[in-house]
Tab-separated table of C-alpha atoms and ligand atoms in Angstrom:
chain	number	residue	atom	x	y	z
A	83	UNK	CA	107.571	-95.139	-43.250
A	84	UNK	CA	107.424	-97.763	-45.604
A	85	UNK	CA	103.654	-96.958	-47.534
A	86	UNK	CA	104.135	-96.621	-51.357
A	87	UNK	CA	102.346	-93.540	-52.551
A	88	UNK	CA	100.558	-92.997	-55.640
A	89	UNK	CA	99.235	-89.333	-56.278
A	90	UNK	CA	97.351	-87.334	-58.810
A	91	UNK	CA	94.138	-86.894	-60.444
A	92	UNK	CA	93.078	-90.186	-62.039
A	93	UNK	CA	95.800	-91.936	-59.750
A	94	UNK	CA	92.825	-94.307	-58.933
A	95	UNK	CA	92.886	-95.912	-62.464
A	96	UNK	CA	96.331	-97.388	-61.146
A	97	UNK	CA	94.244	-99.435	-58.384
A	98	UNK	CA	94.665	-102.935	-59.903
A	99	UNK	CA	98.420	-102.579	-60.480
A	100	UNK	CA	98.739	-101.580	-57.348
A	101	UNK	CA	97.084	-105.289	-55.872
A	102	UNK	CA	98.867	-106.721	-58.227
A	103	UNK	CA	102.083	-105.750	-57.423
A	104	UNK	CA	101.347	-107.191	-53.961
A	105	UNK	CA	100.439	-110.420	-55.852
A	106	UNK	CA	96.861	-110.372	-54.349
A	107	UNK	CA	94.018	-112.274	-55.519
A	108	UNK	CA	91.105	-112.356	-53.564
A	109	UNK	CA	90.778	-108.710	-52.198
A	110	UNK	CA	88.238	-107.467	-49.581
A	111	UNK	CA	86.719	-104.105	-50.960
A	112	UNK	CA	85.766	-101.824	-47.744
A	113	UNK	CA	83.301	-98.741	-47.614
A	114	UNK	CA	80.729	-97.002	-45.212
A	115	UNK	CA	76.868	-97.607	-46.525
A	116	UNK	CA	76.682	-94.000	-48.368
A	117	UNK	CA	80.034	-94.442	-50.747
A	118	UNK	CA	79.106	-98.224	-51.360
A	119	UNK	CA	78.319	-97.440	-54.695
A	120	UNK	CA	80.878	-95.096	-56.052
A	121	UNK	CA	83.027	-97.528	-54.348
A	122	UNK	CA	81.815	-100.596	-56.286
A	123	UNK	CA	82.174	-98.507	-59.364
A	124	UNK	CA	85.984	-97.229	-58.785
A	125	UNK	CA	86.428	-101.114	-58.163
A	126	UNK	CA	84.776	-102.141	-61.052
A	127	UNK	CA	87.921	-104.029	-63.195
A	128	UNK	CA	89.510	-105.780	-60.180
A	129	UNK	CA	89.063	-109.312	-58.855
A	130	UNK	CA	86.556	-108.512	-56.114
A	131	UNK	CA	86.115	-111.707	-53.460
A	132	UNK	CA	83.311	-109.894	-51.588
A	133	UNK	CA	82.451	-105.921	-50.499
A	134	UNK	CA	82.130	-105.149	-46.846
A	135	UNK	CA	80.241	-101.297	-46.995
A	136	UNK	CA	79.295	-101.109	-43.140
A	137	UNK	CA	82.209	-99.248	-42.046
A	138	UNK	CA	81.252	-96.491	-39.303
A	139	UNK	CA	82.911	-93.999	-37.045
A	140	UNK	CA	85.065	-95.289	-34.143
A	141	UNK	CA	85.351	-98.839	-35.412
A	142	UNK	CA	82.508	-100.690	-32.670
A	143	UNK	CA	83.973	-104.326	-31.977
A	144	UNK	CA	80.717	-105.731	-32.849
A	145	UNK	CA	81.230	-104.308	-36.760
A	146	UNK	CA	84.974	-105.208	-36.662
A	147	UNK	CA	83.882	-108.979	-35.885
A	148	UNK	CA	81.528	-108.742	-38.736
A	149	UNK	CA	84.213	-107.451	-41.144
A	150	UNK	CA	86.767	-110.194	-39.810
A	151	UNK	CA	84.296	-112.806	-40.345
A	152	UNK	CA	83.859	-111.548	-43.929
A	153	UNK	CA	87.444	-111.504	-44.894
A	154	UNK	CA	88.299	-115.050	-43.201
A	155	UNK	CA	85.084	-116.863	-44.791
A	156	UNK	CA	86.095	-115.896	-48.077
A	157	UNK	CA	89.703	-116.296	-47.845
A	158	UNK	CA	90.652	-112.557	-48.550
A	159	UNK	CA	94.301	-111.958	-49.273
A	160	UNK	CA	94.397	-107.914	-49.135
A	161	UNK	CA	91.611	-105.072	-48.112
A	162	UNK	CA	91.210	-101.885	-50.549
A	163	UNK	CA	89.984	-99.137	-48.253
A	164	UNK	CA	88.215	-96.713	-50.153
A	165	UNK	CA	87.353	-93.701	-48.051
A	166	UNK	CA	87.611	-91.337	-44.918
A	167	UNK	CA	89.287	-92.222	-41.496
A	168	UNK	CA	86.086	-94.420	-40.264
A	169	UNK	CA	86.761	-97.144	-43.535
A	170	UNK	CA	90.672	-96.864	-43.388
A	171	UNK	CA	89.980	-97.890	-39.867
A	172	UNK	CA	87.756	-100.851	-40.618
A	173	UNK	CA	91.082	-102.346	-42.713
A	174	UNK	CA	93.517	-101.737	-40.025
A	175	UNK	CA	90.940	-103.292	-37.606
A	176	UNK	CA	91.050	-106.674	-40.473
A	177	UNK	CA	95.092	-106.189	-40.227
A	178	UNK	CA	95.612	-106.304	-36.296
A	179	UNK	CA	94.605	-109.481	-36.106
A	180	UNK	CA	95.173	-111.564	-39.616
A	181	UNK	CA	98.249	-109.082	-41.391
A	182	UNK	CA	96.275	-108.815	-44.666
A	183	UNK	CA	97.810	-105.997	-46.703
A	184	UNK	CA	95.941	-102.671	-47.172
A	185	UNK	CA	96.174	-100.863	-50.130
A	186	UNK	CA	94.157	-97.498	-48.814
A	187	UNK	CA	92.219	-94.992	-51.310
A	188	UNK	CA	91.730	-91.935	-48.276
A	189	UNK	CA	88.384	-89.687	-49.579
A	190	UNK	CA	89.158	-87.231	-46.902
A	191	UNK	CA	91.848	-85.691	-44.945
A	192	UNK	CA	92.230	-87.678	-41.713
A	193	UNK	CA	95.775	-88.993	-42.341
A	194	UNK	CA	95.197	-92.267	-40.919
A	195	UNK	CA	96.017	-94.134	-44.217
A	196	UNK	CA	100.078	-92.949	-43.253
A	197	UNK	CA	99.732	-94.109	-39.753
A	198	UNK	CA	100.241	-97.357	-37.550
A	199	UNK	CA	97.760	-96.284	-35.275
A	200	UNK	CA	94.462	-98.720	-34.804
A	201	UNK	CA	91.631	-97.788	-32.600
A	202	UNK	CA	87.978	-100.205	-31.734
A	203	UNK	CA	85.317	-99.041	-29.607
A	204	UNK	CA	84.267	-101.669	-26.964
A	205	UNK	CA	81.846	-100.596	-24.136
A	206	UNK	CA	81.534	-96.966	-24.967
A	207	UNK	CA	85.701	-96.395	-24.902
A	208	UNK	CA	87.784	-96.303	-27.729
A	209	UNK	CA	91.439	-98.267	-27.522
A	210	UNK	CA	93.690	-97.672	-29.826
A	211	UNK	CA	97.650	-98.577	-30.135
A	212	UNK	CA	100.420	-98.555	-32.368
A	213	UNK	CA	101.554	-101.688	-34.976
A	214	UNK	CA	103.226	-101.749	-38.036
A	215	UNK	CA	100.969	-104.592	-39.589
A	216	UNK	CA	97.876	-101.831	-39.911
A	217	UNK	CA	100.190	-99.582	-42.144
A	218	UNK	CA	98.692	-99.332	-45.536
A	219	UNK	CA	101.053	-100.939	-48.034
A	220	UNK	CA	100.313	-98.413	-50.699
A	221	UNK	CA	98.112	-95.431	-50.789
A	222	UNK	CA	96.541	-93.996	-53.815
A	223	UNK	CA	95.805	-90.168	-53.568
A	224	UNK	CA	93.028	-89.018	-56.300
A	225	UNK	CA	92.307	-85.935	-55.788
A	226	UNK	CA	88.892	-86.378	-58.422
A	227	UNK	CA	87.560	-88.973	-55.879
A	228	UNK	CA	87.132	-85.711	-53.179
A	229	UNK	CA	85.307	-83.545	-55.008
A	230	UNK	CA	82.250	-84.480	-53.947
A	231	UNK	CA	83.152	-84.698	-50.194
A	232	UNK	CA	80.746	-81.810	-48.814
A	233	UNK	CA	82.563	-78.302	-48.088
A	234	UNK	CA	81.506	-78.844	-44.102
A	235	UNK	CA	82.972	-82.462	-44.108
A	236	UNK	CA	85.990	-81.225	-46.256
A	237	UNK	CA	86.690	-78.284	-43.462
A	238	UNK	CA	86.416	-79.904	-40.351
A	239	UNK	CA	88.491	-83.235	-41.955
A	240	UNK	CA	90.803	-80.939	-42.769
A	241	UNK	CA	91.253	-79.101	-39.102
A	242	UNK	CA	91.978	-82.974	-38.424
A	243	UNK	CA	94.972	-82.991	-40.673
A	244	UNK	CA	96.180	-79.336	-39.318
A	245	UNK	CA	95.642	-81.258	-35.573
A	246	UNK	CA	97.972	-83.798	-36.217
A	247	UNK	CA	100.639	-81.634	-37.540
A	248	UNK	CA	100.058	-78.862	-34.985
A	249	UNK	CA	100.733	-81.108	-32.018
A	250	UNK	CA	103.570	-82.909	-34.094
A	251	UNK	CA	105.387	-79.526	-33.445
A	252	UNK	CA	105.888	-79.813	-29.611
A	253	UNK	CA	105.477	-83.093	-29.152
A	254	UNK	CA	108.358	-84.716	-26.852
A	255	UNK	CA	108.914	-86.861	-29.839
A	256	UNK	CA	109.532	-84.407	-32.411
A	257	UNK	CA	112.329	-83.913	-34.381
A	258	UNK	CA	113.800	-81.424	-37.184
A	259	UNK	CA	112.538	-83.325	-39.763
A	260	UNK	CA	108.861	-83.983	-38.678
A	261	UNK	CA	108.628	-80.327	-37.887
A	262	UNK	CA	109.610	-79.568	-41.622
A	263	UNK	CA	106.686	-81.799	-42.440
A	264	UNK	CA	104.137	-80.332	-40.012
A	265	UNK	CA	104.650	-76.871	-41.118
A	266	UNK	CA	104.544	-77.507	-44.317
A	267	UNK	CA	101.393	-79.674	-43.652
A	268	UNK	CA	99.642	-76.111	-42.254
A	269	UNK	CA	100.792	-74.531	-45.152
A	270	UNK	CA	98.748	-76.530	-47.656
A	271	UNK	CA	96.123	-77.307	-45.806
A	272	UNK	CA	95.379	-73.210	-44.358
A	273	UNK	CA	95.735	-72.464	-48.222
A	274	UNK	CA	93.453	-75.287	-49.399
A	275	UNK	CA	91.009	-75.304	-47.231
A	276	UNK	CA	89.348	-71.756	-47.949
A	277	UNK	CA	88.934	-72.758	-51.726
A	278	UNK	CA	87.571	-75.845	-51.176
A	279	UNK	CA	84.847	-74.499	-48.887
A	280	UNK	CA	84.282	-71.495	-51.777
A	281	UNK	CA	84.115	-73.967	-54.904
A	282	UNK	CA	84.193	-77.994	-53.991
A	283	UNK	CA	84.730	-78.722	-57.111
A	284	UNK	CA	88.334	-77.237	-57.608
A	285	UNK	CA	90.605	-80.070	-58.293
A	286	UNK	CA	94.390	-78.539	-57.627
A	287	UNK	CA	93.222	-77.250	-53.856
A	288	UNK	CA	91.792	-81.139	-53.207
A	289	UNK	CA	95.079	-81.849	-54.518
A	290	UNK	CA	96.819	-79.674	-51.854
A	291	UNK	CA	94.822	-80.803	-49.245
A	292	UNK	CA	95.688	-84.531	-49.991
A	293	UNK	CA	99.009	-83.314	-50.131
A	294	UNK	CA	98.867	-81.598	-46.747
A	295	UNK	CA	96.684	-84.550	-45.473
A	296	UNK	CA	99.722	-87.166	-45.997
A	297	UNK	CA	102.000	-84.604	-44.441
A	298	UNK	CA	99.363	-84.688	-41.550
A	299	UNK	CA	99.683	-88.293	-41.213
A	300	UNK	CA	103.319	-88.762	-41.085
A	301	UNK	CA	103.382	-86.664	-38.473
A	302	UNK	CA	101.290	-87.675	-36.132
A	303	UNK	CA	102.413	-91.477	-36.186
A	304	UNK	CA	106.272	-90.295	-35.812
A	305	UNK	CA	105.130	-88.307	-32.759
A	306	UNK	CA	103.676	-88.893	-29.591
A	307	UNK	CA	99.914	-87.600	-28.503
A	308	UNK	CA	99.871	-84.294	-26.345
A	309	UNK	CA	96.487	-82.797	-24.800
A	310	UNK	CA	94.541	-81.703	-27.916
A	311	UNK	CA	94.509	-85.488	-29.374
A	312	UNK	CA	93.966	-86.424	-25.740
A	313	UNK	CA	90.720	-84.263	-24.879
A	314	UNK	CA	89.359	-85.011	-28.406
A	315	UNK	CA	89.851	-89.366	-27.866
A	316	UNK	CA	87.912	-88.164	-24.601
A	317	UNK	CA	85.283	-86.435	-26.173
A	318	UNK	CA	84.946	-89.377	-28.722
A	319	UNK	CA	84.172	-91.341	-25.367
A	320	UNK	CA	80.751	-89.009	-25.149
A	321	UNK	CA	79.884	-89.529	-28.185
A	322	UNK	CA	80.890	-86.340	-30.150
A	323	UNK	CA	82.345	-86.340	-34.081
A	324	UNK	CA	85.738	-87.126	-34.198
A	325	UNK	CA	86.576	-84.098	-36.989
A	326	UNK	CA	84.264	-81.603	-35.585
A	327	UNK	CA	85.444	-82.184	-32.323
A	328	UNK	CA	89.036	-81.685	-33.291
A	329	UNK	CA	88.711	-78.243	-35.096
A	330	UNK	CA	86.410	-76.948	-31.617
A	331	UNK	CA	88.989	-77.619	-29.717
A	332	UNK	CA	92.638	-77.123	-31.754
A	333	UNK	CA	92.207	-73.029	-31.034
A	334	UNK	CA	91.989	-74.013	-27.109
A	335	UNK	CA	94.186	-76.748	-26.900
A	336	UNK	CA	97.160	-74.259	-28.441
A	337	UNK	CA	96.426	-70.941	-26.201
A	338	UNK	CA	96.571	-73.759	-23.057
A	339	UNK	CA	100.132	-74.522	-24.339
A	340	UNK	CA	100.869	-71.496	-25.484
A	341	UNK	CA	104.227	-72.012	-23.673
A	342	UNK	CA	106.018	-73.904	-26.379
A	343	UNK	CA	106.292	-70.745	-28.153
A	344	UNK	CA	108.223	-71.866	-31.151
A	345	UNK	CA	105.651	-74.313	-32.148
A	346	UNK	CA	103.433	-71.733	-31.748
A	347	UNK	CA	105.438	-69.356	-34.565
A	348	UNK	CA	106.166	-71.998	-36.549
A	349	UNK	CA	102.173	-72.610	-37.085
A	350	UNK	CA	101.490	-68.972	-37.333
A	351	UNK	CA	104.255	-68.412	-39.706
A	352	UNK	CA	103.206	-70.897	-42.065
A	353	UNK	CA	99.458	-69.641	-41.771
A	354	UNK	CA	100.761	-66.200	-42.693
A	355	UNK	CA	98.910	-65.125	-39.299
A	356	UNK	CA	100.920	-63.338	-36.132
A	357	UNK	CA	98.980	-65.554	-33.488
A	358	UNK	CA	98.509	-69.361	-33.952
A	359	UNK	CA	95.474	-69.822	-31.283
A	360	UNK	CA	93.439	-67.027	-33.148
A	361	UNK	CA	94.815	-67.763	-36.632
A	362	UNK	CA	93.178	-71.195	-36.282
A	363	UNK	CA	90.119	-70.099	-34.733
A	364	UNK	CA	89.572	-67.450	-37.277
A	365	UNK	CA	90.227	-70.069	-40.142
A	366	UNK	CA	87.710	-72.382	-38.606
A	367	UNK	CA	84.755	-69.167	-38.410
A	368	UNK	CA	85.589	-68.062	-42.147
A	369	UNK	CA	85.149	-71.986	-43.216
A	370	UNK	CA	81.850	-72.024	-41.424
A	371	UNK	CA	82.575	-74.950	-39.036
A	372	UNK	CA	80.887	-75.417	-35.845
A	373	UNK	CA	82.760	-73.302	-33.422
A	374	UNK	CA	81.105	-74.911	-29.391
A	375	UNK	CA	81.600	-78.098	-28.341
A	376	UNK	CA	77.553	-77.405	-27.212
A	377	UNK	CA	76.890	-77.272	-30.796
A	378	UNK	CA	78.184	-80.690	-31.734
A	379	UNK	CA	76.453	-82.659	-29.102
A	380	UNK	CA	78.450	-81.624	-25.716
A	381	UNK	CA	76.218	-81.630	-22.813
A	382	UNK	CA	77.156	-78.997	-20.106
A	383	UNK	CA	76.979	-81.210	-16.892
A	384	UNK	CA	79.197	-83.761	-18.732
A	385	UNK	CA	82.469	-80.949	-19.015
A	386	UNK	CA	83.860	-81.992	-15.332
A	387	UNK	CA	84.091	-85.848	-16.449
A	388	UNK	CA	85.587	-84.912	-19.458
A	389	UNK	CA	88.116	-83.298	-17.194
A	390	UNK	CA	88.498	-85.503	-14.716
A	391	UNK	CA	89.259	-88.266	-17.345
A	392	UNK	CA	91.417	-86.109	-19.290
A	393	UNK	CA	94.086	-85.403	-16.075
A	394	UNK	CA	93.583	-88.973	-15.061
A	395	UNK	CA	96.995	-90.257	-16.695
A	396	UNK	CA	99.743	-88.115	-16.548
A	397	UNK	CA	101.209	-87.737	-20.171
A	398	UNK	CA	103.854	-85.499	-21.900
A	399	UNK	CA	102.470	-81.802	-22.761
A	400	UNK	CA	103.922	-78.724	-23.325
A	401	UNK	CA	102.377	-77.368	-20.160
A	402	UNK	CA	101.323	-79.673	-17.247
A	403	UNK	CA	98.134	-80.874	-17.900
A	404	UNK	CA	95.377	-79.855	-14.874
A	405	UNK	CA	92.291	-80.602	-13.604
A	406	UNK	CA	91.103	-76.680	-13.092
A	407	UNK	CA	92.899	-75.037	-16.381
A	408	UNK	CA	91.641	-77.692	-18.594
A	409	UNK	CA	87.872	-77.579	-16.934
A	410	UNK	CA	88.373	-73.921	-18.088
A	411	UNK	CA	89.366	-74.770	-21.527
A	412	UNK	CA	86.498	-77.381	-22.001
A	413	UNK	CA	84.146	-74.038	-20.828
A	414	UNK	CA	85.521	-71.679	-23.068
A	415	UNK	CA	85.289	-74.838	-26.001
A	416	UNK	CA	81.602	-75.546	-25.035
A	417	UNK	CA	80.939	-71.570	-25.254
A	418	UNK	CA	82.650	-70.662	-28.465
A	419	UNK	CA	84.866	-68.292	-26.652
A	420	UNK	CA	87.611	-66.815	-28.668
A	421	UNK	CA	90.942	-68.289	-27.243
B	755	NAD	P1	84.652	-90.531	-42.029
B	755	NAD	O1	85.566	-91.534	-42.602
B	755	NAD	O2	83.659	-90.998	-41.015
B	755	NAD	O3	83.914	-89.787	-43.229
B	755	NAD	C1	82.981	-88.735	-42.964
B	755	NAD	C2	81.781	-88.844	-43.899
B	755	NAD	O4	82.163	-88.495	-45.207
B	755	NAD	C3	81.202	-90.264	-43.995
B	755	NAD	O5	79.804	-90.163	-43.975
B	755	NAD	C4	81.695	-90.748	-45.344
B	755	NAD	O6	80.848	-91.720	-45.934
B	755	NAD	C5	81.718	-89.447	-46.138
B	755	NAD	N1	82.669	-89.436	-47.247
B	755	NAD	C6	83.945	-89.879	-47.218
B	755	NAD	N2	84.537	-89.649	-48.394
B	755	NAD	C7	83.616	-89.051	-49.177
B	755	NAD	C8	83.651	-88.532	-50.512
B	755	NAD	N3	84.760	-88.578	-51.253
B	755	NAD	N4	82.564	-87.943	-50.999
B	755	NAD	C9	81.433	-87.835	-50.237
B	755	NAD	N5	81.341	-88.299	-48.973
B	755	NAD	C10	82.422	-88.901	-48.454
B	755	NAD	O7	85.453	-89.313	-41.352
B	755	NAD	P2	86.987	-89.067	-41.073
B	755	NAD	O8	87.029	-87.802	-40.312
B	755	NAD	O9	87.787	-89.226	-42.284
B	755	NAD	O10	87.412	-90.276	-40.114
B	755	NAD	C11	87.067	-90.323	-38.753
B	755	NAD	C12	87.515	-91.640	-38.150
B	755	NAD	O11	88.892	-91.865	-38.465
B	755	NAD	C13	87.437	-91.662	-36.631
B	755	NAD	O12	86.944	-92.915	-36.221
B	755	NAD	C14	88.859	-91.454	-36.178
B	755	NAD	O13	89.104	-92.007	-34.926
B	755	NAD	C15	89.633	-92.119	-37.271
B	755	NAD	N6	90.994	-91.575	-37.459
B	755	NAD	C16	92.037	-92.431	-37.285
B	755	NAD	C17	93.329	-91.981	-37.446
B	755	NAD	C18	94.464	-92.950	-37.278
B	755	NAD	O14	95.624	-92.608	-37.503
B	755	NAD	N7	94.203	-94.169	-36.904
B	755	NAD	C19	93.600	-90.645	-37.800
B	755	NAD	C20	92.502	-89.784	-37.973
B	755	NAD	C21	91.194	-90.268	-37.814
């Protein structure tokens, strides 16, 4: 992957080398509404052309045309992404279609700054695809620009990260090498994660987590999507939060292919747990995140056509994925069962 990483506290003061090493001039600074500020202020010694700060979850076309608009009228040369997955998005959305350069700042622990994966919502679905022009040309990791992300944000971004490297495991496109990654992905993020919840403010666990988060990221655009990412891009479709959603249903997802059983070790081993399923959903009850899909917005008589859509197109899985054993899984998500 060809991203150039910068990492550490402060790592952010190295933003304006960073554009000019790609020999940009006119740069397009991207946020959602809330971080606009901080964001202006991180940004405060570079050569700003103009600030788009309307980035939102799941990238809506109508937004992306605005922030296209934006970077063509004023002749933008490279987008700074300074945020979560919703504003790394926004660049990536900018990229697909004119090949700016990013250079992303990530403020949370979706991994998408180390992927080629794009996604825009049209009509209430979300595409996405693969293309190297939406790879972030460098990435700056500051571990000081998380500490204010809020413990319940922190978690369930986290679970995100843990998703991606999880799946990596036993996906058909796996490897030796990506596994390495993906375990040790868990590793830093199961550590991290409790601490941050406890005390936001400690700097070396946001560290980890970034560190765990970039792992995350690698792995899940070397490898292929299996059910969990599947369901969850489903359950984006009704409207649900895309990090919530993912740590509801990661316990699930892994008892349901509890039949790549080395995947399954590997993630417990490196949580320090004997069973990955209830390791995870343990982790997710003692960081206090939402635990039923009913909880984040599901609505019951919608479960079925979540289903139905989810066994529409056959795709590689671990275990073949069903119409009645996934309706059951979406149940035991919506209730909060233990897996
Ligand atoms: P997000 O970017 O929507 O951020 C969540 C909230 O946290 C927002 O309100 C944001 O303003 C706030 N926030 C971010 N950083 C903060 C900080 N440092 N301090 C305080 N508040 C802060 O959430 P996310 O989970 O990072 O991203 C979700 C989006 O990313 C989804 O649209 C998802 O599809 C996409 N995604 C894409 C990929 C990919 O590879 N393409 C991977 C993962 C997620």
């Amino acid at each position: 992957m060809p991203a150039r990483v910068v990492f550490g506290a402060g790592a952010v003061s190295q933003l304006a080398a960073e554009v000019e090493r790609l020999g940009a001039t006119r740069v397009l600074l991207i946020s959602t509404p809330g971080r606009a500020q901080m964001v202006r202020s991180v940004a405060r010694d570079l050569n700003i052309a103009g600030i788009f700060d309307q980035a939102v979850m799941h990238t809506p076309i109508k937004a992306v045309e605005a922030a296209r608009e934006m970077a063509k009228s004023l002749g933008a040369d490279c987008c700074i992404t300074i945020g979560g997955g919703s504003t790394i998005g926004f660049g990536k959305a900018i990229a697909l279609t004119s090949a700016l350069p990013i250079v992303a700042v990530p403020t949370t622990y979706s991994g998408s700054e180390m992927t080629t994966i794009w996604g825009i919502s049209e009509g209430g679905a979300k595409k996405t695809g693969r293309d190297p022009k939406v790879m972030p040309r460098a990435v700056i990791y500051d571990p000081q620009l998380t500490l204010d992300l809020p413990a319940g944000v922190s978690a369930a971004s986290g679970m995100n990260a843990m998703a991606h490297c999880a799946e990596a495991l036993y996906s058909h496109e796996g490897n030796p090498i990506v596994s390495l990654m993906a375990e040790e992905g868990i590793r830093a993020l199961a550590a991290s994660l409790p601490l941050i919840v406890q005390a936001p403010r400690d700097l070396e666990a946001r560290g980890s987590a970034l560190y765990g988060a970039w792992l995350a990221g690698l792995t899940i655009s070397t490898t292929g999507n299996g059910l969990h990412h599947k369901l969850c891009h489903v359950l984006g479709g009704f409207g649900l939060p895309h990090a919530e959603t993912h740590s509801v249903i990661l316990p699930h997802a892994l008892r349901y292919n509890s039949v790549a059983g080395e995947a399954l070790r590997r993630i417990a081993r490196a949580m320090g747990v004997q069973d990955a399923p209830s390791g995870i959903w343990q982790l997710e009850q003692r960081l206090g995140l939402p635990m039923k899909l009913a909880d984040i917005g599901m609505k019951k008589d919608d479960l079925e056509r979540a289903a139905r859509i989810a066994v529409q197109a056959p795709y590689p899985n671990p275990r073949k994925v069903e119409y009645q054993p996934v309706l059951e899984l979406l149940h035991n998500a919506y209730e909060g069962k233990k897996p």
